[in-house]
């Protein structure tokens, strides 16, 4: 999934929908959506989304690329999979939203790039790839400060009590980060996987 | 008789979910399951890595674990973590079902001299406890029933969704009204209250990064537990446990509530019921909100 999705040229342009059908994991089933609204009705955070999944899918069909990729729907989804197990047409809603999130960040939509989710993912990815394990201290630390220095200190202070409780109960280690032995091997595998993802325009198969 | 399985503990086992790992190891010993860790396992990517890390690389993280698991034998791979299960299961099934993914993942693994034939089964430990061990054996292993303990069984999302009612997910329960957790609680001799919020979501990783978006979800879960007068909430999911425990203070601040409800793992309840040490086996000393009533039974 590396090609830039086409911009809609007219108000209603199927180009974007077609691109999503072909390049987004589970997108092939999107065409089967019958707009029943079961997904949005099952969604625990539907009311705080700009658009619930049903509406978002209609907007994809209508070629409203910018509105779709800058919507906060992608950043409110809590991955509860209610929609997936309930959809009468077996549309893998959550998987589609996850993939659209990747597209939105990759294409540089401001709302996406600045979302907590994208910043958190960057912090998480740093720890996961560099050490092979996620160290909650590194992830949260990097995440807090990704908003700027003062915001970082504030959030850090707000969470000092939680952190201290975690230390006391031996659920937050104090030593060096946990590392895997095969860090080099993991990097080789992930570099190759990135190359694969860039090679074909689809490839957004996952998670 | 001991059954050997390949164990994927996941990153939380080394930190916020250390008490899940410890209590699970204890009950596995009692139930005759030998958990052999995947050697040098790496992070699965949880539900956030893909946004920055991309899809193929995130899938490849699980592929490396699976390649190593296979190098250790044909035993099923089990994990107690909902996110680990979801990602590892996803990678395994995608490689089994989609030739392109199979080839691409093997190309990535091949760069490091590894390969994986997608022949293993990836299973959630709760499914193993239901399908392989069985409730009868769990009941028979109880030495100290948790008499008088009222528990809200809170399943959360990803332990059952979206795989519990699928063939490859082991068909061990249903999505809307799963039974397995109440069955564990009752097997341990405690009372499982009728908990309507059993499959409510805490917000998962969104709760960690943006608690404002999901704090009301957690409040609703705690509210019902309080109304039902439970001694504790029990869950199978490491992120659910941490979220619901660590945000109670923030919830009380925001809503003027006075929640102070212990949130434990089903495996901690079982470890105590099996006669284990409250700290050495059940790791009850690792809960921030203590559950003295459970520890008392263990004495
Ligand atoms: S539940 Fe399925 S068919 Fe119904 S609106 Fe949602 S995606 Fe479409
Ligand atoms: S997975 Fe996301 S979109 Fe689907 S019901 Fe849950 S929060 Fe809503």
mmCIF file with all atom_site columns, N, CA, C and O in Angstrom, chain B residues 178-227:
data_model
loop_
_atom_site.group_PDB
_atom_site.id
_atom_site.type_symbol
_atom_site.label_atom_id
_atom_site.label_alt_id
_atom_site.label_comp_id
_atom_site.label_asym_id
_atom_site.label_entity_id
_atom_site.label_seq_id
_atom_site.pdbx_PDB_ins_code
_atom_site.Cartn_x
_atom_site.Cartn_y
_atom_site.Cartn_z
_atom_site.occupancy
_atom_site.B_iso_or_equiv
_atom_site.pdbx_formal_charge
_atom_site.auth_seq_id
_atom_site.auth_comp_id
_atom_site.auth_asym_id
_atom_site.auth_atom_id
_atom_site.pdbx_PDB_model_num
ATOM 1   N N  . UNK B 1 178 ? -20.750 -14.470 26.194 1.00 0.00 ? 178 UNK B N  1
ATOM 2   C CA . UNK B 1 178 ? -19.835 -15.588 26.439 1.00 0.00 ? 178 UNK B CA 1
ATOM 3   C C  . UNK B 1 178 ? -19.964 -16.127 27.862 1.00 0.00 ? 178 UNK B C  1
ATOM 4   O O  . UNK B 1 178 ? -20.247 -15.384 28.791 1.00 0.00 ? 178 UNK B O  1
ATOM 5   N N  . UNK B 1 179 ? -19.745 -17.425 28.010 1.00 0.00 ? 179 UNK B N  1
ATOM 6   C CA . UNK B 1 179 ? -19.927 -18.122 29.284 1.00 0.00 ? 179 UNK B CA 1
ATOM 7   C C  . UNK B 1 179 ? -18.614 -18.466 29.973 1.00 0.00 ? 179 UNK B C  1
ATOM 8   O O  . UNK B 1 179 ? -18.568 -18.726 31.167 1.00 0.00 ? 179 UNK B O  1
ATOM 9   N N  . UNK B 1 180 ? -17.543 -18.551 29.167 1.00 0.00 ? 180 UNK B N  1
ATOM 10  C CA . UNK B 1 180 ? -16.356 -19.222 29.686 1.00 0.00 ? 180 UNK B CA 1
ATOM 11  C C  . UNK B 1 180 ? -15.806 -18.616 30.978 1.00 0.00 ? 180 UNK B C  1
ATOM 12  O O  . UNK B 1 180 ? -15.388 -19.335 31.881 1.00 0.00 ? 180 UNK B O  1
ATOM 13  N N  . UNK B 1 181 ? -15.866 -17.285 31.077 1.00 0.00 ? 181 UNK B N  1
ATOM 14  C CA . UNK B 1 181 ? -15.265 -16.643 32.241 1.00 0.00 ? 181 UNK B CA 1
ATOM 15  C C  . UNK B 1 181 ? -16.081 -16.926 33.504 1.00 0.00 ? 181 UNK B C  1
ATOM 16  O O  . UNK B 1 181 ? -15.523 -17.223 34.562 1.00 0.00 ? 181 UNK B O  1
ATOM 17  N N  . UNK B 1 182 ? -17.419 -16.836 33.368 1.00 0.00 ? 182 UNK B N  1
ATOM 18  C CA . UNK B 1 182 ? -18.267 -17.187 34.506 1.00 0.00 ? 182 UNK B CA 1
ATOM 19  C C  . UNK B 1 182 ? -18.031 -18.638 34.904 1.00 0.00 ? 182 UNK B C  1
ATOM 20  O O  . UNK B 1 182 ? -18.054 -18.982 36.087 1.00 0.00 ? 182 UNK B O  1
ATOM 21  N N  . UNK B 1 183 ? -17.798 -19.487 33.918 1.00 0.00 ? 183 UNK B N  1
ATOM 22  C CA . UNK B 1 183 ? -17.521 -20.891 34.221 1.00 0.00 ? 183 UNK B CA 1
ATOM 23  C C  . UNK B 1 183 ? -16.234 -21.038 35.028 1.00 0.00 ? 183 UNK B C  1
ATOM 24  O O  . UNK B 1 183 ? -16.164 -21.832 35.963 1.00 0.00 ? 183 UNK B O  1
ATOM 25  N N  . UNK B 1 184 ? -15.202 -20.269 34.656 1.00 0.00 ? 184 UNK B N  1
ATOM 26  C CA . UNK B 1 184 ? -13.949 -20.313 35.435 1.00 0.00 ? 184 UNK B CA 1
ATOM 27  C C  . UNK B 1 184 ? -14.194 -19.837 36.873 1.00 0.00 ? 184 UNK B C  1
ATOM 28  O O  . UNK B 1 184 ? -13.713 -20.428 37.834 1.00 0.00 ? 184 UNK B O  1
ATOM 29  N N  . UNK B 1 185 ? -14.948 -18.726 36.970 1.00 0.00 ? 185 UNK B N  1
ATOM 30  C CA . UNK B 1 185 ? -15.204 -18.137 38.291 1.00 0.00 ? 185 UNK B CA 1
ATOM 31  C C  . UNK B 1 185 ? -15.956 -19.128 39.181 1.00 0.00 ? 185 UNK B C  1
ATOM 32  O O  . UNK B 1 185 ? -15.617 -19.343 40.340 1.00 0.00 ? 185 UNK B O  1
ATOM 33  N N  . UNK B 1 186 ? -16.965 -19.777 38.574 1.00 0.00 ? 186 UNK B N  1
ATOM 34  C CA . UNK B 1 186 ? -17.754 -20.730 39.361 1.00 0.00 ? 186 UNK B CA 1
ATOM 35  C C  . UNK B 1 186 ? -16.963 -21.999 39.660 1.00 0.00 ? 186 UNK B C  1
ATOM 36  O O  . UNK B 1 186 ? -17.103 -22.587 40.731 1.00 0.00 ? 186 UNK B O  1
ATOM 37  N N  . UNK B 1 187 ? -16.127 -22.391 38.707 1.00 0.00 ? 187 UNK B N  1
ATOM 38  C CA . UNK B 1 187 ? -15.263 -23.561 38.961 1.00 0.00 ? 187 UNK B CA 1
ATOM 39  C C  . UNK B 1 187 ? -14.368 -23.291 40.162 1.00 0.00 ? 187 UNK B C  1
ATOM 40  O O  . UNK B 1 187 ? -14.068 -24.195 40.949 1.00 0.00 ? 187 UNK B O  1
ATOM 41  N N  . UNK B 1 188 ? -13.959 -22.030 40.320 1.00 0.00 ? 188 UNK B N  1
ATOM 42  C CA . UNK B 1 188 ? -13.090 -21.664 41.444 1.00 0.00 ? 188 UNK B CA 1
ATOM 43  C C  . UNK B 1 188 ? -13.873 -21.583 42.760 1.00 0.00 ? 188 UNK B C  1
ATOM 44  O O  . UNK B 1 188 ? -13.301 -21.316 43.804 1.00 0.00 ? 188 UNK B O  1
ATOM 45  N N  . UNK B 1 189 ? -15.181 -21.791 42.679 1.00 0.00 ? 189 UNK B N  1
ATOM 46  C CA . UNK B 1 189 ? -15.999 -21.794 43.886 1.00 0.00 ? 189 UNK B CA 1
ATOM 47  C C  . UNK B 1 189 ? -16.584 -20.449 44.248 1.00 0.00 ? 189 UNK B C  1
ATOM 48  O O  . UNK B 1 189 ? -17.235 -20.298 45.276 1.00 0.00 ? 189 UNK B O  1
ATOM 49  N N  . UNK B 1 190 ? -16.352 -19.445 43.404 1.00 0.00 ? 190 UNK B N  1
ATOM 50  C CA . UNK B 1 190 ? -16.892 -18.107 43.672 1.00 0.00 ? 190 UNK B CA 1
ATOM 51  C C  . UNK B 1 190 ? -18.255 -17.955 42.981 1.00 0.00 ? 190 UNK B C  1
ATOM 52  O O  . UNK B 1 190 ? -18.688 -18.829 42.233 1.00 0.00 ? 190 UNK B O  1
ATOM 53  N N  . UNK B 1 191 ? -18.895 -16.829 43.265 1.00 0.00 ? 191 UNK B N  1
ATOM 54  C CA . UNK B 1 191 ? -20.188 -16.555 42.628 1.00 0.00 ? 191 UNK B CA 1
ATOM 55  C C  . UNK B 1 191 ? -19.980 -15.574 41.469 1.00 0.00 ? 191 UNK B C  1
ATOM 56  O O  . UNK B 1 191 ? -19.424 -14.492 41.668 1.00 0.00 ? 191 UNK B O  1
ATOM 57  N N  . UNK B 1 192 ? -20.414 -15.962 40.271 1.00 0.00 ? 192 UNK B N  1
ATOM 58  C CA . UNK B 1 192 ? -20.325 -15.050 39.131 1.00 0.00 ? 192 UNK B CA 1
ATOM 59  C C  . UNK B 1 192 ? -21.652 -14.308 39.014 1.00 0.00 ? 192 UNK B C  1
ATOM 60  O O  . UNK B 1 192 ? -22.682 -14.909 38.763 1.00 0.00 ? 192 UNK B O  1
ATOM 61  N N  . UNK B 1 193 ? -21.624 -12.998 39.231 1.00 0.00 ? 193 UNK B N  1
ATOM 62  C CA . UNK B 1 193 ? -22.874 -12.231 39.126 1.00 0.00 ? 193 UNK B CA 1
ATOM 63  C C  . UNK B 1 193 ? -23.251 -12.071 37.655 1.00 0.00 ? 193 UNK B C  1
ATOM 64  O O  . UNK B 1 193 ? -22.405 -12.218 36.768 1.00 0.00 ? 193 UNK B O  1
ATOM 65  N N  . UNK B 1 194 ? -24.509 -11.786 37.413 1.00 0.00 ? 194 UNK B N  1
ATOM 66  C CA . UNK B 1 194 ? -24.964 -11.576 36.035 1.00 0.00 ? 194 UNK B CA 1
ATOM 67  C C  . UNK B 1 194 ? -24.492 -10.188 35.598 1.00 0.00 ? 194 UNK B C  1
ATOM 68  O O  . UNK B 1 194 ? -25.101 -9.185  35.938 1.00 0.00 ? 194 UNK B O  1
ATOM 69  N N  . UNK B 1 195 ? -23.400 -10.159 34.869 1.00 0.00 ? 195 UNK B N  1
ATOM 70  C CA . UNK B 1 195 ? -22.736 -8.893  34.563 1.00 0.00 ? 195 UNK B CA 1
ATOM 71  C C  . UNK B 1 195 ? -23.021 -8.489  33.124 1.00 0.00 ? 195 UNK B C  1
ATOM 72  O O  . UNK B 1 195 ? -22.475 -9.054  32.186 1.00 0.00 ? 195 UNK B O  1
ATOM 73  N N  . UNK B 1 196 ? -23.895 -7.500  32.974 1.00 0.00 ? 196 UNK B N  1
ATOM 74  C CA . UNK B 1 196 ? -24.318 -7.092  31.631 1.00 0.00 ? 196 UNK B CA 1
ATOM 75  C C  . UNK B 1 196 ? -23.169 -6.500  30.820 1.00 0.00 ? 196 UNK B C  1
ATOM 76  O O  . UNK B 1 196 ? -23.138 -6.574  29.601 1.00 0.00 ? 196 UNK B O  1
ATOM 77  N N  . UNK B 1 197 ? -22.239 -5.882  31.518 1.00 0.00 ? 197 UNK B N  1
ATOM 78  C CA . UNK B 1 197 ? -21.136 -5.208  30.813 1.00 0.00 ? 197 UNK B CA 1
ATOM 79  C C  . UNK B 1 197 ? -20.010 -6.179  30.449 1.00 0.00 ? 197 UNK B C  1
ATOM 80  O O  . UNK B 1 197 ? -18.913 -5.749  30.116 1.00 0.00 ? 197 UNK B O  1
ATOM 81  N N  . UNK B 1 198 ? -20.293 -7.457  30.478 1.00 0.00 ? 198 UNK B N  1
ATOM 82  C CA . UNK B 1 198 ? -19.202 -8.443  30.360 1.00 0.00 ? 198 UNK B CA 1
ATOM 83  C C  . UNK B 1 198 ? -18.357 -8.294  29.100 1.00 0.00 ? 198 UNK B C  1
ATOM 84  O O  . UNK B 1 198 ? -17.171 -8.574  29.133 1.00 0.00 ? 198 UNK B O  1
ATOM 85  N N  . UNK B 1 199 ? -18.976 -7.868  28.003 1.00 0.00 ? 199 UNK B N  1
ATOM 86  C CA . UNK B 1 199 ? -18.156 -7.711  26.798 1.00 0.00 ? 199 UNK B CA 1
ATOM 87  C C  . UNK B 1 199 ? -17.965 -6.243  26.419 1.00 0.00 ? 199 UNK B C  1
ATOM 88  O O  . UNK B 1 199 ? -17.660 -5.919  25.279 1.00 0.00 ? 199 UNK B O  1
ATOM 89  N N  . UNK B 1 200 ? -18.150 -5.362  27.389 1.00 0.00 ? 200 UNK B N  1
ATOM 90  C CA . UNK B 1 200 ? -17.895 -3.942  27.122 1.00 0.00 ? 200 UNK B CA 1
ATOM 91  C C  . UNK B 1 200 ? -16.403 -3.699  26.910 1.00 0.00 ? 200 UNK B C  1
ATOM 92  O O  . UNK B 1 200 ? -15.573 -4.381  27.485 1.00 0.00 ? 200 UNK B O  1
ATOM 93  N N  . UNK B 1 201 ? -16.132 -2.682  26.126 1.00 0.00 ? 201 UNK B N  1
ATOM 94  C CA . UNK B 1 201 ? -14.747 -2.331  25.814 1.00 0.00 ? 201 UNK B CA 1
ATOM 95  C C  . UNK B 1 201 ? -14.260 -1.245  26.778 1.00 0.00 ? 201 UNK B C  1
ATOM 96  O O  . UNK B 1 201 ? -14.990 -0.321  27.104 1.00 0.00 ? 201 UNK B O  1
ATOM 97  N N  . UNK B 1 202 ? -12.990 -1.346  27.201 1.00 0.00 ? 202 UNK B N  1
ATOM 98  C CA . UNK B 1 202 ? -12.398 -0.329  28.084 1.00 0.00 ? 202 UNK B CA 1
ATOM 99  C C  . UNK B 1 202 ? -11.760 0.790   27.273 1.00 0.00 ? 202 UNK B C  1
ATOM 100 O O  . UNK B 1 202 ? -11.348 1.808   27.817 1.00 0.00 ? 202 UNK B O  1
ATOM 101 N N  . UNK B 1 203 ? -11.630 0.549   25.958 1.00 0.00 ? 203 UNK B N  1
ATOM 102 C CA . UNK B 1 203 ? -10.950 1.526   25.118 1.00 0.00 ? 203 UNK B CA 1
ATOM 103 C C  . UNK B 1 203 ? -9.609  1.023   24.625 1.00 0.00 ? 203 UNK B C  1
ATOM 104 O O  . UNK B 1 203 ? -8.978  1.634   23.766 1.00 0.00 ? 203 UNK B O  1
ATOM 105 N N  . UNK B 1 204 ? -9.156  -0.079  25.181 1.00 0.00 ? 204 UNK B N  1
ATOM 106 C CA . UNK B 1 204 ? -7.916  -0.706  24.709 1.00 0.00 ? 204 UNK B CA 1
ATOM 107 C C  . UNK B 1 204 ? -6.760  0.263   24.672 1.00 0.00 ? 204 UNK B C  1
ATOM 108 O O  . UNK B 1 204 ? -6.540  1.035   25.614 1.00 0.00 ? 204 UNK B O  1
ATOM 109 N N  . UNK B 1 205 ? -6.032  0.269   23.572 1.00 0.00 ? 205 UNK B N  1
ATOM 110 C CA . UNK B 1 205 ? -4.852  1.130   23.503 1.00 0.00 ? 205 UNK B CA 1
ATOM 111 C C  . UNK B 1 205 ? -5.251  2.600   23.392 1.00 0.00 ? 205 UNK B C  1
ATOM 112 O O  . UNK B 1 205 ? -4.466  3.482   23.756 1.00 0.00 ? 205 UNK B O  1
ATOM 113 N N  . UNK B 1 206 ? -6.467  2.881   22.915 1.00 0.00 ? 206 UNK B N  1
ATOM 114 C CA . UNK B 1 206 ? -6.916  4.282   22.872 1.00 0.00 ? 206 UNK B CA 1
ATOM 115 C C  . UNK B 1 206 ? -7.050  4.823   24.299 1.00 0.00 ? 206 UNK B C  1
ATOM 116 O O  . UNK B 1 206 ? -6.761  5.993   24.568 1.00 0.00 ? 206 UNK B O  1
ATOM 117 N N  . UNK B 1 207 ? -7.432  3.948   25.228 1.00 0.00 ? 207 UNK B N  1
ATOM 118 C CA . UNK B 1 207 ? -7.518  4.363   26.636 1.00 0.00 ? 207 UNK B CA 1
ATOM 119 C C  . UNK B 1 207 ? -6.141  4.745   27.165 1.00 0.00 ? 207 UNK B C  1
ATOM 120 O O  . UNK B 1 207 ? -6.008  5.639   28.003 1.00 0.00 ? 207 UNK B O  1
ATOM 121 N N  . UNK B 1 208 ? -5.112  4.079   26.671 1.00 0.00 ? 208 UNK B N  1
ATOM 122 C CA . UNK B 1 208 ? -3.754  4.377   27.138 1.00 0.00 ? 208 UNK B CA 1
ATOM 123 C C  . UNK B 1 208 ? -3.298  5.731   26.596 1.00 0.00 ? 208 UNK B C  1
ATOM 124 O O  . UNK B 1 208 ? -2.751  6.555   27.322 1.00 0.00 ? 208 UNK B O  1
ATOM 125 N N  . UNK B 1 209 ? -3.541  5.979   25.301 1.00 0.00 ? 209 UNK B N  1
ATOM 126 C CA . UNK B 1 209 ? -3.014  7.204   24.686 1.00 0.00 ? 209 UNK B CA 1
ATOM 127 C C  . UNK B 1 209 ? -3.931  8.416   24.861 1.00 0.00 ? 209 UNK B C  1
ATOM 128 O O  . UNK B 1 209 ? -3.448  9.522   25.005 1.00 0.00 ? 209 UNK B O  1
ATOM 129 N N  . UNK B 1 210 ? -5.238  8.201   24.817 1.00 0.00 ? 210 UNK B N  1
ATOM 130 C CA . UNK B 1 210 ? -6.172  9.324   24.960 1.00 0.00 ? 210 UNK B CA 1
ATOM 131 C C  . UNK B 1 210 ? -7.300  8.944   25.916 1.00 0.00 ? 210 UNK B C  1
ATOM 132 O O  . UNK B 1 210 ? -8.425  8.709   25.474 1.00 0.00 ? 210 UNK B O  1
ATOM 133 N N  . UNK B 1 211 ? -7.010  8.898   27.202 1.00 0.00 ? 211 UNK B N  1
ATOM 134 C CA . UNK B 1 211 ? -8.028  8.439   28.161 1.00 0.00 ? 211 UNK B CA 1
ATOM 135 C C  . UNK B 1 211 ? -9.333  9.235   28.083 1.00 0.00 ? 211 UNK B C  1
ATOM 136 O O  . UNK B 1 211 ? -10.409 8.684   28.340 1.00 0.00 ? 211 UNK B O  1
ATOM 137 N N  . UNK B 1 212 ? -9.255  10.513  27.680 1.00 0.00 ? 212 UNK B N  1
ATOM 138 C CA . UNK B 1 212 ? -10.477 11.303  27.606 1.00 0.00 ? 212 UNK B CA 1
ATOM 139 C C  . UNK B 1 212 ? -11.510 10.698  26.674 1.00 0.00 ? 212 UNK B C  1
ATOM 140 O O  . UNK B 1 212 ? -12.707 10.904  26.829 1.00 0.00 ? 212 UNK B O  1
ATOM 141 N N  . UNK B 1 213 ? -11.029 9.973   25.660 1.00 0.00 ? 213 UNK B N  1
ATOM 142 C CA . UNK B 1 213 ? -11.964 9.391   24.695 1.00 0.00 ? 213 UNK B CA 1
ATOM 143 C C  . UNK B 1 213 ? -12.702 8.181   25.256 1.00 0.00 ? 213 UNK B C  1
ATOM 144 O O  . UNK B 1 213 ? -13.733 7.782   24.718 1.00 0.00 ? 213 UNK B O  1
ATOM 145 N N  . UNK B 1 214 ? -12.149 7.563   26.283 1.00 0.00 ? 214 UNK B N  1
ATOM 146 C CA . UNK B 1 214 ? -12.736 6.277   26.689 1.00 0.00 ? 214 UNK B CA 1
ATOM 147 C C  . UNK B 1 214 ? -13.024 6.137   28.175 1.00 0.00 ? 214 UNK B C  1
ATOM 148 O O  . UNK B 1 214 ? -13.480 5.093   28.613 1.00 0.00 ? 214 UNK B O  1
ATOM 149 N N  . UNK B 1 215 ? -12.756 7.190   28.929 1.00 0.00 ? 215 UNK B N  1
ATOM 150 C CA . UNK B 1 215 ? -12.880 7.060   30.379 1.00 0.00 ? 215 UNK B CA 1
ATOM 151 C C  . UNK B 1 215 ? -14.332 6.753   30.776 1.00 0.00 ? 215 UNK B C  1
ATOM 152 O O  . UNK B 1 215 ? -14.584 6.027   31.738 1.00 0.00 ? 215 UNK B O  1
ATOM 153 N N  . UNK B 1 216 ? -15.284 7.248   29.971 1.00 0.00 ? 216 UNK B N  1
ATOM 154 C CA . UNK B 1 216 ? -16.691 6.967   30.283 1.00 0.00 ? 216 UNK B CA 1
ATOM 155 C C  . UNK B 1 216 ? -17.037 5.494   30.071 1.00 0.00 ? 216 UNK B C  1
ATOM 156 O O  . UNK B 1 216 ? -17.930 4.960   30.707 1.00 0.00 ? 216 UNK B O  1
ATOM 157 N N  . UNK B 1 217 ? -16.306 4.849   29.150 1.00 0.00 ? 217 UNK B N  1
ATOM 158 C CA . UNK B 1 217 ? -16.556 3.418   28.938 1.00 0.00 ? 217 UNK B CA 1
ATOM 159 C C  . UNK B 1 217 ? -16.166 2.639   30.195 1.00 0.00 ? 217 UNK B C  1
ATOM 160 O O  . UNK B 1 217 ? -16.861 1.710   30.614 1.00 0.00 ? 217 UNK B O  1
ATOM 161 N N  . UNK B 1 218 ? -15.032 3.038   30.769 1.00 0.00 ? 218 UNK B N  1
ATOM 162 C CA . UNK B 1 218 ? -14.554 2.347   31.970 1.00 0.00 ? 218 UNK B CA 1
ATOM 163 C C  . UNK B 1 218 ? -15.455 2.648   33.162 1.00 0.00 ? 218 UNK B C  1
ATOM 164 O O  . UNK B 1 218 ? -15.719 1.772   33.985 1.00 0.00 ? 218 UNK B O  1
ATOM 165 N N  . UNK B 1 219 ? -15.932 3.883   33.222 1.00 0.00 ? 219 UNK B N  1
ATOM 166 C CA . UNK B 1 219 ? -16.834 4.237   34.325 1.00 0.00 ? 219 UNK B CA 1
ATOM 167 C C  . UNK B 1 219 ? -18.073 3.343   34.307 1.00 0.00 ? 219 UNK B C  1
ATOM 168 O O  . UNK B 1 219 ? -18.518 2.846   35.342 1.00 0.00 ? 219 UNK B O  1
ATOM 169 N N  . UNK B 1 220 ? -18.636 3.125   33.115 1.00 0.00 ? 220 UNK B N  1
ATOM 170 C CA . UNK B 1 220 ? -19.852 2.309   33.019 1.00 0.00 ? 220 UNK B CA 1
ATOM 171 C C  . UNK B 1 220 ? -19.619 0.888   33.541 1.00 0.00 ? 220 UNK B C  1
ATOM 172 O O  . UNK B 1 220 ? -20.483 0.303   34.198 1.00 0.00 ? 220 UNK B O  1
ATOM 173 N N  . UNK B 1 221 ? -18.446 0.357   33.235 1.00 0.00 ? 221 UNK B N  1
ATOM 174 C CA . UNK B 1 221 ? -18.125 -1.012  33.680 1.00 0.00 ? 221 UNK B CA 1
ATOM 175 C C  . UNK B 1 221 ? -18.030 -1.056  35.208 1.00 0.00 ? 221 UNK B C  1
ATOM 176 O O  . UNK B 1 221 ? -18.611 -1.920  35.868 1.00 0.00 ? 221 UNK B O  1
ATOM 177 N N  . UNK B 1 222 ? -17.321 -0.068  35.765 1.00 0.00 ? 222 UNK B N  1
ATOM 178 C CA . UNK B 1 222 ? -17.151 -0.012  37.222 1.00 0.00 ? 222 UNK B CA 1
ATOM 179 C C  . UNK B 1 222 ? -18.487 0.223   37.926 1.00 0.00 ? 222 UNK B C  1
ATOM 180 O O  . UNK B 1 222 ? -18.767 -0.358  38.973 1.00 0.00 ? 222 UNK B O  1
ATOM 181 N N  . UNK B 1 223 ? -19.303 1.077   37.285 1.00 0.00 ? 223 UNK B N  1
ATOM 182 C CA . UNK B 1 223 ? -20.604 1.407   37.852 1.00 0.00 ? 223 UNK B CA 1
ATOM 183 C C  . UNK B 1 223 ? -21.447 0.145   38.040 1.00 0.00 ? 223 UNK B C  1
ATOM 184 O O  . UNK B 1 223 ? -22.019 -0.096  39.101 1.00 0.00 ? 223 UNK B O  1
ATOM 185 N N  . UNK B 1 224 ? -21.524 -0.649  36.989 1.00 0.00 ? 224 UNK B N  1
ATOM 186 C CA . UNK B 1 224 ? -22.352 -1.853  37.112 1.00 0.00 ? 224 UNK B CA 1
ATOM 187 C C  . UNK B 1 224 ? -21.767 -2.810  38.152 1.00 0.00 ? 224 UNK B C  1
ATOM 188 O O  . UNK B 1 224 ? -22.503 -3.419  38.940 1.00 0.00 ? 224 UNK B O  1
ATOM 189 N N  . UNK B 1 225 ? -20.446 -2.926  38.164 1.00 0.00 ? 225 UNK B N  1
ATOM 190 C CA . UNK B 1 225 ? -19.811 -3.826  39.140 1.00 0.00 ? 225 UNK B CA 1
ATOM 191 C C  . UNK B 1 225 ? -20.157 -3.377  40.556 1.00 0.00 ? 225 UNK B C  1
ATOM 192 O O  . UNK B 1 225 ? -20.488 -4.187  41.425 1.00 0.00 ? 225 UNK B O  1
ATOM 193 N N  . UNK B 1 226 ? -20.120 -2.057  40.769 1.00 0.00 ? 226 UNK B N  1
ATOM 194 C CA . UNK B 1 226 ? -20.432 -1.543  42.100 1.00 0.00 ? 226 UNK B CA 1
ATOM 195 C C  . UNK B 1 226 ? -21.894 -1.811  42.463 1.00 0.00 ? 226 UNK B C  1
ATOM 196 O O  . UNK B 1 226 ? -22.198 -2.255  43.562 1.00 0.00 ? 226 UNK B O  1
ATOM 197 N N  . UNK B 1 227 ? -22.783 -1.567  41.493 1.00 0.00 ? 227 UNK B N  1
ATOM 198 C CA . UNK B 1 227 ? -24.206 -1.795  41.758 1.00 0.00 ? 227 UNK B CA 1
ATOM 199 C C  . UNK B 1 227 ? -24.493 -3.250  42.108 1.00 0.00 ? 227 UNK B C  1
ATOM 200 O O  . UNK B 1 227 ? -25.417 -3.550  42.861 1.00 0.00 ? 227 UNK B O  1
#
